[in-house]
mmCIF file of C-alpha atoms in Angstrom:
data_model
loop_
_atom_site.group_PDB
_atom_site.id
_atom_site.type_symbol
_atom_site.label_atom_id
_atom_site.label_comp_id
_atom_site.label_asym_id
_atom_site.label_seq_id
_atom_site.Cartn_x
_atom_site.Cartn_y
_atom_site.Cartn_z
ATOM 1 C CA MET A 61 -0.067 -0.151 -0.125
ATOM 2 C CA ARG A 62 1.211 3.428 -0.646
ATOM 3 C CA THR A 63 1.514 5.037 2.324
ATOM 4 C CA HIS A 64 1.962 9.141 3.094
ATOM 5 C CA LEU A 65 2.188 10.511 6.625
ATOM 6 C CA VAL A 66 0.795 13.948 7.793
ATOM 7 C CA HIS A 67 2.577 16.212 10.757
ATOM 8 C CA GLU A 68 1.293 19.807 11.505
ATOM 9 C CA TRP A 69 4.890 20.945 11.493
ATOM 10 C CA LEU A 70 8.711 19.902 11.715
ATOM 11 C CA GLY A 71 10.474 22.040 14.656
ATOM 12 C CA PRO A 72 11.767 21.607 17.982
ATOM 13 C CA ILE A 73 11.695 18.015 18.642
ATOM 14 C CA GLY A 74 8.888 16.786 20.983
ATOM 15 C CA GLY A 75 6.942 14.003 21.800
ATOM 16 C CA SER A 76 4.241 14.128 18.594
ATOM 17 C CA GLU A 77 7.553 14.034 16.550
ATOM 18 C CA LEU A 78 8.570 10.959 18.231
ATOM 19 C CA VAL A 79 5.965 9.311 17.323
ATOM 20 C CA LEU A 80 6.141 10.383 13.768
ATOM 21 C CA GLU A 81 9.977 9.294 13.672
ATOM 22 C CA ALA A 82 8.611 5.439 14.680
ATOM 23 C CA LEU A 83 5.749 5.969 11.906
ATOM 24 C CA ALA A 84 8.716 7.121 9.047
ATOM 25 C CA ALA A 85 10.373 3.887 10.445
ATOM 26 C CA LEU A 86 7.829 1.383 10.166
ATOM 27 C CA TYR A 87 7.664 3.043 6.361
ATOM 28 C CA PRO A 88 10.207 4.336 5.229
ATOM 29 C CA GLN A 89 9.539 5.135 1.492
ATOM 30 C CA ALA A 90 6.494 7.115 3.185
ATOM 31 C CA PRO A 91 6.658 10.926 1.608
ATOM 32 C CA ILE A 92 6.080 13.337 5.011
ATOM 33 C CA HIS A 93 3.911 16.162 4.638
ATOM 34 C CA ALA A 94 4.350 19.059 7.182
ATOM 35 C CA LEU A 95 3.353 22.911 7.267
ATOM 36 C CA VAL A 96 6.531 23.649 8.152
ATOM 37 C CA TYR A 97 10.457 21.842 8.278
ATOM 38 C CA TRP A 98 13.590 22.581 10.058
ATOM 39 C CA ARG A 99 15.378 20.723 7.985
ATOM 40 C CA GLU A 100 18.595 21.493 10.199
ATOM 41 C CA LEU A 101 17.031 19.571 13.403
ATOM 42 C CA TYR A 102 16.130 16.331 11.112
ATOM 43 C CA ALA A 103 19.205 15.696 9.283
ATOM 44 C CA GLN A 104 20.637 12.747 11.049
ATOM 45 C CA ARG A 105 16.987 11.567 11.989
ATOM 46 C CA GLU A 106 14.671 9.053 10.209
ATOM 47 C CA ILE A 107 12.492 11.738 9.600
ATOM 48 C CA GLY A 108 15.132 13.102 7.779
ATOM 49 C CA ARG A 109 15.833 10.311 5.244
ATOM 50 C CA HIS A 110 12.442 10.541 3.997
ATOM 51 C CA GLU A 111 11.108 12.861 1.403
ATOM 52 C CA VAL A 112 9.228 15.591 3.013
ATOM 53 C CA ARG A 113 6.862 18.178 1.732
ATOM 54 C CA THR A 114 5.896 21.552 2.970
ATOM 55 C CA SER A 115 2.980 23.996 2.621
ATOM 56 C CA PHE A 116 3.082 27.966 1.590
ATOM 57 C CA ILE A 117 3.695 28.711 4.776
ATOM 58 C CA ASP A 118 7.312 27.246 4.354
ATOM 59 C CA ARG A 119 7.840 29.213 1.914
ATOM 60 C CA LEU A 120 6.358 32.976 3.084
ATOM 61 C CA PRO A 121 8.841 35.122 4.562
ATOM 62 C CA THR A 122 9.042 34.427 8.795
ATOM 63 C CA GLY A 123 6.899 31.593 8.177
ATOM 64 C CA ARG A 124 9.259 28.678 9.155
ATOM 65 C CA ARG A 125 10.732 30.176 12.199
ATOM 66 C CA ARG A 126 7.728 31.712 13.292
ATOM 67 C CA TYR A 127 5.058 29.418 12.033
ATOM 68 C CA THR A 128 2.845 29.818 14.827
ATOM 69 C CA ARG A 129 1.460 33.414 14.046
ATOM 70 C CA PHE A 130 0.172 32.347 10.989
ATOM 71 C CA LEU A 131 -2.363 29.673 13.009
ATOM 72 C CA PRO A 132 -5.277 31.353 11.167
ATOM 73 C CA LEU A 133 -3.971 29.996 7.969
ATOM 74 C CA MET A 134 -2.954 26.432 9.221
ATOM 75 C CA PRO A 135 -6.220 24.823 7.924
ATOM 76 C CA LEU A 136 -6.360 26.538 4.440
ATOM 77 C CA ALA A 137 -2.251 25.777 4.546
ATOM 78 C CA VAL A 138 -3.382 21.512 5.552
ATOM 79 C CA GLU A 139 -5.890 21.097 3.110
ATOM 80 C CA GLY A 140 -3.658 22.082 0.254
ATOM 81 C CA LEU A 141 -1.238 19.533 0.876
ATOM 82 C CA ASP A 142 -1.115 16.996 -2.011
ATOM 83 C CA THR A 143 -1.599 13.162 -0.752
ATOM 84 C CA SER A 144 -3.620 12.438 -3.996
ATOM 85 C CA ASP A 145 -0.931 9.323 -5.137
ATOM 86 C CA ALA A 146 -1.781 7.729 -1.412
ATOM 87 C CA GLU A 147 -3.768 4.791 -0.914
ATOM 88 C CA VAL A 148 -2.887 5.037 3.045
ATOM 89 C CA VAL A 149 -2.590 8.778 4.439
ATOM 90 C CA ILE A 150 -1.649 8.644 8.654
ATOM 91 C CA SER A 151 -1.973 11.711 10.415
ATOM 92 C CA SER A 152 0.208 12.856 13.385
ATOM 93 C CA SER A 153 -2.337 15.297 14.849
ATOM 94 C CA HIS A 154 -2.445 17.528 17.673
ATOM 95 C CA ALA A 155 -3.978 20.778 15.723
ATOM 96 C CA VAL A 156 -4.916 20.736 12.512
ATOM 97 C CA ALA A 157 -2.843 17.335 10.545
ATOM 98 C CA LYS A 158 -6.335 15.442 10.662
ATOM 99 C CA GLY A 159 -8.099 18.155 8.328
ATOM 100 C CA VAL A 160 -5.599 17.067 5.106
ATOM 101 C CA LEU A 161 -8.258 16.368 2.584
ATOM 102 C CA THR A 162 -8.668 12.853 0.686
ATOM 103 C CA ARG A 163 -10.867 11.109 -1.392
ATOM 104 C CA ALA A 164 -13.365 7.959 -0.691
ATOM 105 C CA ASP A 165 -11.110 5.679 -2.662
ATOM 106 C CA GLN A 166 -8.140 6.373 0.163
ATOM 107 C CA LEU A 167 -7.847 5.497 4.154
ATOM 108 C CA HIS A 168 -7.326 8.154 6.582
ATOM 109 C CA ILE A 169 -6.037 7.144 9.758
ATOM 110 C CA SER A 170 -5.186 9.498 12.861
ATOM 111 C CA TYR A 171 -2.884 9.639 15.258
ATOM 112 C CA VAL A 172 -4.250 12.126 17.747
ATOM 113 C CA HIS A 173 -2.158 13.419 20.700
ATOM 114 C CA THR A 174 -5.214 15.711 21.927
ATOM 115 C CA PRO A 175 -7.729 17.547 19.870
ATOM 116 C CA MET A 176 -6.747 21.371 19.394
ATOM 117 C CA ARG A 177 -6.463 22.122 22.734
ATOM 118 C CA TYR A 178 -6.568 26.293 22.703
ATOM 119 C CA ALA A 179 -9.585 26.424 20.665
ATOM 120 C CA TRP A 180 -11.538 23.647 23.503
ATOM 121 C CA ASP A 181 -11.069 22.546 26.880
ATOM 122 C CA MET A 182 -7.597 25.109 27.060
ATOM 123 C CA ARG A 183 -8.906 28.239 25.616
ATOM 124 C CA GLN A 184 -9.294 29.802 28.597
ATOM 125 C CA ALA A 185 -5.760 29.050 30.280
ATOM 126 C CA TYR A 186 -4.333 29.922 26.715
ATOM 127 C CA LEU A 187 -5.973 33.375 26.369
ATOM 128 C CA GLN A 188 -4.848 33.989 30.073
ATOM 129 C CA GLN A 189 -1.310 33.189 29.622
ATOM 130 C CA THR A 190 -0.809 34.874 26.141
ATOM 131 C CA GLY A 191 -3.208 38.425 27.888
ATOM 132 C CA LEU A 192 -5.669 37.966 25.037
ATOM 133 C CA ASP A 193 -8.638 37.475 26.960
ATOM 134 C CA ARG A 194 -9.488 41.059 27.166
ATOM 135 C CA GLY A 195 -9.378 44.581 24.742
ATOM 136 C CA LEU A 196 -9.496 44.456 21.311
ATOM 137 C CA ARG A 197 -7.202 42.057 20.443
ATOM 138 C CA GLY A 198 -8.940 39.507 23.355
ATOM 139 C CA LYS A 199 -12.282 40.095 20.826
ATOM 140 C CA ILE A 200 -10.363 39.112 17.604
ATOM 141 C CA THR A 201 -8.522 36.270 19.246
ATOM 142 C CA HIS A 202 -12.309 34.693 20.258
ATOM 143 C CA ALA A 203 -13.315 35.041 17.098
ATOM 144 C CA LEU A 204 -10.537 33.351 15.387
ATOM 145 C CA LEU A 205 -10.561 30.675 18.171
ATOM 146 C CA HIS A 206 -14.669 30.223 17.139
ATOM 147 C CA TYR A 207 -13.399 29.829 13.474
ATOM 148 C CA LEU A 208 -11.000 27.164 14.349
ATOM 149 C CA ARG A 209 -13.535 24.923 16.423
ATOM 150 C CA ASN A 210 -15.882 24.854 13.988
ATOM 151 C CA TRP A 211 -13.355 23.651 10.747
ATOM 152 C CA ASP A 212 -11.685 21.252 13.522
ATOM 153 C CA ILE A 213 -15.658 19.839 13.684
ATOM 154 C CA ALA A 214 -16.496 20.168 10.004
ATOM 155 C CA SER A 215 -12.629 18.580 9.368
ATOM 156 C CA ALA A 216 -13.061 15.500 12.110
ATOM 157 C CA ASN A 217 -15.616 14.056 9.082
ATOM 158 C CA ARG A 218 -12.598 13.140 7.311
ATOM 159 C CA VAL A 219 -11.291 10.730 9.390
ATOM 160 C CA ASP A 220 -11.593 7.090 8.927
ATOM 161 C CA HIS A 221 -9.986 5.702 11.705
ATOM 162 C CA TYR A 222 -9.035 7.721 15.146
ATOM 163 C CA LEU A 223 -6.257 6.271 17.114
ATOM 164 C CA ALA A 224 -6.066 8.018 20.967
ATOM 165 C CA ASN A 225 -2.514 8.276 22.713
ATOM 166 C CA SER A 226 -4.413 7.087 25.697
ATOM 167 C CA HIS A 227 -7.728 6.473 27.026
ATOM 168 C CA TYR A 228 -7.748 10.254 28.390
ATOM 169 C CA ILE A 229 -7.883 11.789 25.140
ATOM 170 C CA ALA A 230 -9.761 9.123 23.218
ATOM 171 C CA ARG A 231 -12.369 10.487 25.964
ATOM 172 C CA ARG A 232 -11.599 14.118 24.790
ATOM 173 C CA ILE A 233 -12.189 12.830 21.062
ATOM 174 C CA ALA A 234 -15.241 11.444 22.377
ATOM 175 C CA LYS A 235 -16.417 14.927 23.213
ATOM 176 C CA THR A 236 -15.036 17.135 20.897
ATOM 177 C CA TYR A 237 -16.247 14.535 17.166
ATOM 178 C CA ARG A 238 -18.380 12.334 18.916
ATOM 179 C CA ARG A 239 -16.337 9.462 17.256
ATOM 180 C CA ASP A 240 -14.613 6.355 18.900
ATOM 181 C CA SER A 241 -11.114 6.045 18.797
ATOM 182 C CA GLN A 242 -8.745 2.932 19.731
ATOM 183 C CA VAL A 243 -5.737 3.199 22.147
ATOM 184 C CA ILE A 244 -2.239 2.912 21.421
ATOM 185 C CA TYR A 245 -0.371 4.502 23.278
ATOM 186 C CA PRO A 246 3.160 6.056 21.750
ATOM 187 C CA PRO A 247 6.438 4.944 21.418
ATOM 188 C CA VAL A 248 9.085 5.111 24.578
ATOM 189 C CA ASP A 249 12.757 4.649 24.223
ATOM 190 C CA VAL A 250 12.644 2.850 27.535
ATOM 191 C CA GLU A 251 15.772 0.169 26.335
ATOM 192 C CA ARG A 252 18.261 2.903 26.363
ATOM 193 C CA PHE A 253 18.020 3.303 30.091
ATOM 194 C CA THR A 254 19.376 1.436 32.978
ATOM 195 C CA ALA A 255 17.375 0.563 36.121
ATOM 196 C CA SER A 256 19.792 1.899 38.680
ATOM 197 C CA THR A 257 19.135 0.905 42.455
ATOM 198 C CA GLN A 258 22.076 3.636 43.711
ATOM 199 C CA ARG A 259 19.540 6.980 43.938
ATOM 200 C CA ASP A 260 21.397 10.283 44.654
ATOM 201 C CA ASP A 261 19.783 12.571 46.997
ATOM 202 C CA PHE A 262 18.076 15.380 44.613
ATOM 203 C CA TYR A 263 14.898 15.649 42.686
ATOM 204 C CA LEU A 264 14.556 15.898 39.147
ATOM 205 C CA THR A 265 12.114 17.209 36.499
ATOM 206 C CA VAL A 266 12.766 17.911 32.973
ATOM 207 C CA SER A 267 10.583 19.845 30.888
ATOM 208 C CA ARG A 268 10.223 22.709 28.330
ATOM 209 C CA LEU A 269 10.144 25.586 30.729
ATOM 210 C CA VAL A 270 6.362 27.036 29.852
ATOM 211 C CA PRO A 271 3.646 28.164 31.796
ATOM 212 C CA TYR A 272 1.450 24.947 31.668
ATOM 213 C CA LYS A 273 4.043 22.782 32.901
ATOM 214 C CA ARG A 274 4.729 24.322 35.958
ATOM 215 C CA ILE A 275 8.075 23.762 36.544
ATOM 216 C CA ASP A 276 7.479 27.350 38.732
ATOM 217 C CA LEU A 277 5.419 25.038 41.211
ATOM 218 C CA ILE A 278 7.830 22.624 41.711
ATOM 219 C CA ALA A 279 10.554 24.731 42.368
ATOM 220 C CA ALA A 280 8.619 26.399 45.125
ATOM 221 C CA ALA A 281 7.818 23.043 46.663
ATOM 222 C CA MET A 282 11.112 22.067 46.900
ATOM 223 C CA ALA A 283 12.085 25.522 48.277
ATOM 224 C CA LYS A 284 9.444 25.113 50.764
ATOM 225 C CA LEU A 285 10.410 21.447 51.863
ATOM 226 C CA ASP A 286 14.486 22.847 51.465
ATOM 227 C CA ARG A 287 15.196 19.896 48.944
ATOM 228 C CA PRO A 288 18.186 20.023 46.286
ATOM 229 C CA LEU A 289 16.222 20.313 42.887
ATOM 230 C CA VAL A 290 17.632 20.105 39.389
ATOM 231 C CA ILE A 291 15.944 21.432 36.662
ATOM 232 C CA ILE A 292 16.692 20.154 32.881
ATOM 233 C CA GLY A 293 15.249 22.043 30.121
ATOM 234 C CA ASP A 294 14.533 26.033 28.528
ATOM 235 C CA GLY A 295 11.970 28.005 27.618
ATOM 236 C CA PRO A 296 9.823 31.459 28.723
ATOM 237 C CA GLU A 297 9.624 30.982 32.129
ATOM 238 C CA ARG A 298 13.577 30.275 32.615
ATOM 239 C CA ALA A 299 14.269 33.486 34.377
ATOM 240 C CA LYS A 300 10.917 33.990 36.501
ATOM 241 C CA ILE A 301 11.850 30.079 38.122
ATOM 242 C CA GLU A 302 15.741 31.171 38.540
ATOM 243 C CA ALA A 303 14.702 34.720 40.556
ATOM 244 C CA ALA A 304 11.803 32.411 42.213
ATOM 245 C CA ALA A 305 14.803 29.855 43.060
ATOM 246 C CA ALA A 306 17.314 32.258 44.293
ATOM 247 C CA SER A 307 15.345 34.346 46.204
ATOM 248 C CA ALA A 308 14.095 30.961 48.487
ATOM 249 C CA HIS A 309 17.189 28.758 49.348
ATOM 250 C CA PRO A 310 20.271 29.904 46.969
ATOM 251 C CA GLY A 311 21.919 26.914 45.622
ATOM 252 C CA ARG A 312 19.005 24.484 46.173
ATOM 253 C CA VAL A 313 17.351 24.635 43.094
ATOM 254 C CA THR A 314 20.258 23.869 40.120
ATOM 255 C CA LEU A 315 18.900 24.608 35.943
ATOM 256 C CA LEU A 316 20.908 23.115 33.614
ATOM 257 C CA GLY A 317 19.051 24.400 30.828
ATOM 258 C CA TYR A 318 18.436 22.415 27.555
ATOM 259 C CA GLN A 319 20.826 18.934 27.944
ATOM 260 C CA ASP A 320 21.813 16.140 25.363
ATOM 261 C CA ASP A 321 19.926 12.728 25.719
ATOM 262 C CA SER A 322 23.196 11.529 27.775
ATOM 263 C CA VAL A 323 22.698 14.032 30.327
ATOM 264 C CA VAL A 324 19.483 13.650 30.774
ATOM 265 C CA ARG A 325 19.638 10.019 30.765
ATOM 266 C CA ASP A 326 22.150 9.581 33.411
ATOM 267 C CA HIS A 327 20.322 12.194 35.875
ATOM 268 C CA LEU A 328 17.128 9.968 35.334
ATOM 269 C CA GLN A 329 18.819 7.353 37.068
ATOM 270 C CA ARG A 330 20.697 8.702 39.290
ATOM 271 C CA CYS A 331 17.898 10.794 41.025
ATOM 272 C CA ARG A 332 15.852 10.030 43.355
ATOM 273 C CA ALA A 333 12.453 10.910 42.526
ATOM 274 C CA PHE A 334 11.030 12.649 39.320
ATOM 275 C CA LEU A 335 9.049 15.273 39.369
ATOM 276 C CA PHE A 336 5.869 15.945 37.091
ATOM 277 C CA ALA A 337 3.139 18.548 37.595
ATOM 278 C CA ALA A 338 1.528 19.286 34.595
ATOM 279 C CA GLU A 339 -1.838 17.763 33.227
ATOM 280 C CA GLU A 340 -0.542 16.098 29.636
ATOM 281 C CA ASP A 341 -2.468 14.073 27.322
ATOM 282 C CA PHE A 342 0.187 10.838 28.068
ATOM 283 C CA GLY A 343 3.914 12.038 28.973
ATOM 284 C CA ILE A 344 6.859 10.612 27.885
ATOM 285 C CA VAL A 345 9.066 12.019 30.326
ATOM 286 C CA PRO A 346 7.273 10.074 33.558
ATOM 287 C CA VAL A 347 7.790 6.935 31.743
ATOM 288 C CA GLU A 348 11.220 7.461 30.896
ATOM 289 C CA ALA A 349 11.664 7.817 34.352
ATOM 290 C CA GLN A 350 10.329 4.735 35.223
ATOM 291 C CA ALA A 351 12.356 2.741 32.949
ATOM 292 C CA ALA A 352 15.347 4.448 34.596
ATOM 293 C CA GLY A 353 14.127 3.133 37.917
ATOM 294 C CA ALA A 354 12.966 6.449 39.589
ATOM 295 C CA PRO A 355 9.246 6.552 41.216
ATOM 296 C CA VAL A 356 7.398 9.096 39.785
ATOM 297 C CA ILE A 357 5.545 11.879 42.129
ATOM 298 C CA ALA A 358 3.005 13.195 39.223
ATOM 299 C CA LEU A 359 -0.552 15.151 39.375
ATOM 300 C CA GLY A 360 -2.918 12.578 39.596
ATOM 301 C CA LYS A 361 -4.534 14.048 36.070
ATOM 302 C CA GLY A 362 -4.293 13.510 32.278
ATOM 303 C CA GLY A 363 -2.503 10.526 31.330
ATOM 304 C CA VAL A 364 0.093 9.452 33.586
ATOM 305 C CA ARG A 365 -2.185 8.124 35.479
ATOM 306 C CA GLU A 366 -2.126 5.205 32.861
ATOM 307 C CA THR A 367 1.643 5.316 33.313
ATOM 308 C CA VAL A 368 2.323 5.286 36.856
ATOM 309 C CA ILE A 369 1.112 3.069 39.348
ATOM 310 C CA ASP A 370 0.469 5.210 42.575
ATOM 311 C CA GLY A 371 2.146 3.722 45.483
ATOM 312 C CA ARG A 372 4.233 1.185 43.344
ATOM 313 C CA THR A 373 5.940 2.949 40.753
ATOM 314 C CA GLY A 374 4.888 6.331 42.241
ATOM 315 C CA VAL A 375 3.006 9.006 44.276
ATOM 316 C CA PHE A 376 -0.267 11.136 43.119
ATOM 317 C CA PHE A 377 -1.017 14.411 43.884
ATOM 318 C CA PHE A 378 -4.555 15.377 43.128
ATOM 319 C CA GLU A 379 -4.687 19.229 43.556
ATOM 320 C CA GLN A 380 -2.257 21.251 41.091
ATOM 321 C CA SER A 381 -1.236 23.624 44.277
ATOM 322 C CA LEU A 382 2.117 23.962 46.566
ATOM 323 C CA GLU A 383 0.032 22.253 49.338
ATOM 324 C CA GLY A 384 -0.552 19.410 46.856
ATOM 325 C CA LEU A 385 2.645 18.905 45.548
ATOM 326 C CA THR A 386 4.028 18.770 48.879
ATOM 327 C CA ARG A 387 2.262 17.100 50.541
ATOM 328 C CA GLY A 388 3.057 13.917 47.390
ATOM 329 C CA ILE A 389 6.571 15.032 48.315
ATOM 330 C CA GLU A 390 5.900 13.878 51.928
ATOM 331 C CA GLN A 391 3.965 11.119 51.224
ATOM 332 C CA PHE A 392 6.567 9.728 49.048
ATOM 333 C CA GLU A 393 9.334 10.666 51.944
ATOM 334 C CA ALA A 394 7.316 8.280 54.296
ATOM 335 C CA GLN A 395 8.014 5.006 52.628
ATOM 336 C CA PRO A 396 11.517 3.823 52.977
ATOM 337 C CA ALA A 397 13.341 3.819 50.088
ATOM 338 C CA SER A 398 13.455 -0.156 50.066
ATOM 339 C CA HIS A 399 9.745 0.371 49.177
ATOM 340 C CA TRP A 400 10.423 1.724 45.530
ATOM 341 C CA ASP A 401 11.990 -0.737 43.660
ATOM 342 C CA ALA A 402 13.844 0.230 40.692
ATOM 343 C CA SER A 403 13.760 -3.572 38.747
ATOM 344 C CA THR A 404 9.794 -3.494 39.766
ATOM 345 C CA ILE A 405 9.738 0.085 38.117
ATOM 346 C CA ALA A 406 11.241 -0.405 35.145
ATOM 347 C CA ALA A 407 9.263 -3.704 34.353
ATOM 348 C CA HIS A 408 6.100 -1.444 34.003
ATOM 349 C CA ALA A 409 7.860 1.187 31.743
ATOM 350 C CA GLN A 410 8.562 -1.485 28.967
ATOM 351 C CA GLN A 411 4.903 -1.869 27.949
ATOM 352 C CA PHE A 412 5.322 1.414 26.639
ATOM 353 C CA SER A 413 8.075 0.945 24.020
ATOM 354 C CA THR A 414 8.786 1.653 20.694
ATOM 355 C CA SER A 415 8.404 -2.034 19.483
ATOM 356 C CA ARG A 416 5.388 -2.674 21.217
ATOM 357 C CA PHE A 417 3.859 0.666 19.265
ATOM 358 C CA LYS A 418 5.126 -0.655 15.693
ATOM 359 C CA ARG A 419 3.732 -3.686 16.017
ATOM 360 C CA GLU A 420 0.620 -2.820 17.138
ATOM 361 C CA LEU A 421 -0.035 0.453 14.917
ATOM 362 C CA ALA A 422 0.951 -2.150 11.899
ATOM 363 C CA ALA A 423 -1.766 -4.940 12.667
ATOM 364 C CA PHE A 424 -3.989 -1.607 13.101
ATOM 365 C CA VAL A 425 -3.157 -0.180 10.020
ATOM 366 C CA ASN A 426 -2.928 -3.622 8.197
ATOM 367 C CA GLU A 427 -6.200 -4.908 8.916
ATOM 368 C CA ALA A 428 -8.181 -1.618 8.296
ATOM 369 C CA TRP A 429 -6.598 -1.579 4.939
ATOM 370 C CA THR A 430 -7.380 -5.008 4.343
ATOM 371 C CA ARG A 431 -11.141 -4.182 5.127
ATOM 372 C CA PHE A 432 -11.079 -1.041 3.531
ATOM 373 C CA ARG A 433 -9.797 -2.373 -0.129
ATOM 374 C CA THR A 434 -12.469 -5.234 0.572
ATOM 375 C CA GLU A 435 -15.464 -3.036 1.136
ATOM 376 C CA ARG A 436 -14.231 -0.345 -1.726
ATOM 377 C CA ASP A 437 -13.055 -2.750 -4.493
ATOM 378 C CA ASN A 438 -16.128 -5.405 -3.931
ATOM 379 C CA PRO A 439 -18.719 -3.798 -2.429
ATOM 380 C CA HIS A 440 -21.318 -6.573 -3.154
ATOM 381 C CA SER A 441 -19.446 -9.006 -0.687
ATOM 382 C CA VAL A 442 -19.918 -6.443 2.454
ATOM 383 C CA GLN A 443 -22.803 -8.630 4.144
#
């Protein structure tokens, strides 16, 4: 079957790009369609070995680097991607990729990381964080998001089969699009970690430093409890977090900024526990932490409820607040270190491996394609 892959934008590498990379490895001959493409980031990766076809946004002045400013044009851009020579189209979607146009004789399967967050359930938080919840700009933004929601609903019917990255997202797909979906957990490269039983006395978080990740909350909790914390990652919140950490307990919070994979792996294999305060669709890094033998202290909402076992591989706290997080840390520390068995924690993480993802995804696509082709080519044989 001639397969094409569709993704929103190939910019900074995150969880959705890792899913696309696994899809690209599974379908090595498939062209990849994206709104924009930062070629230099992917030159040495699996995606860089594929033909990548981009939209008109990639060719606009500043379009490649500042693609988020062209959000109003993205529905038009994704509809302009040419997948006409494909038999099967697999979209990897967290915004507009599922809206790619396909014909009735083409099978479209969409792997959904989330329905468009800023247009639906995170709309108000997005507006407040960007200062667009008031004034003339706020009214224009409200109108834009209304347009995006209408387009998102209309384009939902273009998909033949939905795949969700967690049961949490499957419920959101059902709520937003009124469509059923099958859950296939995303690929996590768990094999690259060693479950170390020797843990150092520091807590760790690894994240982009953006508001909804609530790294500021983690830093405040560590300051309140006077515990050592290492933060790996960078982003617009860095200066704010550095200032807050310095004023509380100087030297107790260490910000390393962006680090390569070897540094991240080393810290995950040595930390006392991994801290996670965001409500995420799935959450790859908490799985990586468990693969390294580290227990996870996490907000008990979102996809992490499906990847961490409360009391066995980590601890949940249920209020996204300073008090909630500090109670979670204290609950974790109330258990002896021997309670958190690194091999047990790592064994749990193995069910989210890349090989499992590829096997389940390929089986689903093959079965869907066989059924689709039979119904398309032999309509009278279908009872």
